[in-house]
CSV table of C-alpha atoms in Angstrom, one decimal:
chain,number,residue,atom,x,y,z
A,20,MET,CA,-83.7,-16.4,-7.7
A,21,SER,CA,-81.8,-17.5,-10.7
A,22,PRO,CA,-78.0,-17.9,-10.4
A,23,GLU,CA,-77.4,-14.8,-12.5
A,24,GLU,CA,-79.7,-12.7,-10.3
A,25,GLN,CA,-78.0,-14.1,-7.2
A,26,ARG,CA,-74.5,-13.3,-8.6
A,27,SER,CA,-75.6,-9.8,-9.4
A,28,TYR,CA,-77.1,-9.4,-5.9
A,29,GLN,CA,-73.8,-10.6,-4.3
A,30,GLU,CA,-71.8,-8.2,-6.5
A,31,GLU,CA,-74.0,-5.3,-5.4
A,32,LEU,CA,-73.7,-6.3,-1.8
A,33,GLN,CA,-69.9,-6.6,-2.1
A,34,LYS,CA,-69.7,-3.1,-3.7
A,35,GLN,CA,-71.8,-1.7,-0.8
A,36,GLN,CA,-69.5,-3.3,1.8
A,37,MET,CA,-66.4,-1.9,0.0
A,38,ASN,CA,-68.0,1.5,0.0
A,39,ILE,CA,-68.7,1.3,3.7
A,40,VAL,CA,-65.1,0.4,4.4
A,41,ARG,CA,-63.8,3.2,2.2
A,42,GLN,CA,-66.1,5.7,3.9
A,43,LYS,CA,-64.8,4.6,7.4
A,44,MET,CA,-61.2,5.0,6.2
A,45,LEU,CA,-61.9,8.5,4.8
A,46,PHE,CA,-63.7,9.5,8.0
A,47,LYS,CA,-60.8,8.3,10.1
A,48,PHE,CA,-57.9,9.8,8.0
A,49,VAL,CA,-59.5,13.0,6.6
A,50,ASP,CA,-60.2,15.9,8.9
A,51,LYS,CA,-63.5,17.9,8.8
A,52,GLN,CA,-62.5,20.7,6.5
A,53,ALA,CA,-60.9,18.4,4.0
A,54,ARG,CA,-64.0,16.1,4.1
A,55,GLU,CA,-66.2,19.2,3.4
A,56,ARG,CA,-64.0,20.1,0.4
A,57,LEU,CA,-64.1,16.6,-0.9
A,58,ASN,CA,-67.9,16.5,-0.6
A,59,ARG,CA,-68.2,19.8,-2.6
A,60,ILE,CA,-65.9,18.4,-5.2
A,61,ARG,CA,-68.1,15.3,-5.4
A,62,ILE,CA,-71.1,17.4,-6.2
A,63,VAL,CA,-69.3,19.1,-9.1
A,64,LYS,CA,-66.9,16.4,-10.4
A,65,PRO,CA,-67.8,13.0,-9.0
A,66,ASN,CA,-65.1,11.3,-11.0
A,67,LEU,CA,-62.4,13.5,-9.6
A,68,ALA,CA,-63.6,13.0,-6.0
A,69,GLU,CA,-63.6,9.2,-6.6
A,70,LYS,CA,-60.0,9.3,-7.8
A,71,VAL,CA,-58.9,11.4,-4.8
A,72,GLU,CA,-60.7,9.0,-2.5
A,73,PHE,CA,-59.0,6.1,-4.2
A,74,ALA,CA,-55.6,7.7,-3.8
A,75,ILE,CA,-56.2,8.4,-0.1
A,76,VAL,CA,-57.4,4.8,0.6
A,77,GLN,CA,-54.5,3.4,-1.3
A,78,ALA,CA,-52.1,5.5,0.7
A,79,VAL,CA,-53.7,4.3,3.9
A,80,GLN,CA,-53.5,0.7,2.9
A,81,MET,CA,-49.8,1.0,1.9
A,82,GLY,CA,-49.1,2.7,5.3
A,83,HIS,CA,-48.0,6.0,3.9
A,84,LEU,CA,-50.4,8.0,6.0
A,85,LYS,CA,-49.8,8.3,9.7
A,86,ASN,CA,-51.8,11.5,10.5
A,87,GLN,CA,-55.1,12.9,9.3
A,88,ILE,CA,-55.2,14.7,6.0
A,89,ASP,CA,-55.9,18.4,6.4
A,90,ASP,CA,-57.3,20.8,3.8
A,91,ALA,CA,-53.8,21.8,2.5
A,92,HIS,CA,-52.8,18.2,2.1
A,93,LEU,CA,-56.0,17.4,0.2
A,94,LYS,CA,-55.3,20.3,-2.1
A,95,GLN,CA,-51.9,18.8,-2.8
A,96,ILE,CA,-53.5,15.4,-3.6
A,97,LEU,CA,-56.0,17.1,-5.9
A,98,ASN,CA,-53.3,18.9,-7.8
A,99,GLU,CA,-51.4,15.6,-8.2
A,100,VAL,CA,-54.5,13.8,-9.5
A,101,ILE,CA,-55.3,16.7,-11.9
A,102,GLU,CA,-51.7,16.7,-13.2
A,103,GLU,CA,-51.9,13.0,-13.9
A,104,LYS,CA,-55.0,13.6,-16.0
A,105,LYS,CA,-53.3,16.4,-17.9
A,106,ASN,CA,-50.0,14.5,-18.6
A,107,PHE,CA,-50.9,12.0,-21.3
A,108,ARG,CA,-49.5,11.4,-24.8
A,109,ILE,CA,-51.1,10.3,-28.0
A,110,THR,CA,-48.7,8.6,-30.4
A,111,ARG,CA,-49.8,8.1,-33.9
A,112,LYS,CA,-48.3,5.5,-36.2
């Protein structure tokens, strides 16, 4: 294996490990109904689901979440992520 192939392999392995950790966090902090909603969103809009997952994982890591996220809380997070996407400005010079 060349050094470049080895580096690529290690990066892929690291991504897989990070994905496993993220999935464990989501399983622990997101209840069944919210997880089902997130999976349905992933089918239709994978980028949105990824952003929501990132927001949840970030909240867990920062210690903001003490309880599981239910479906209503997930809807609130979804609205926040969608609003962030809508609120942008283009300035022309």
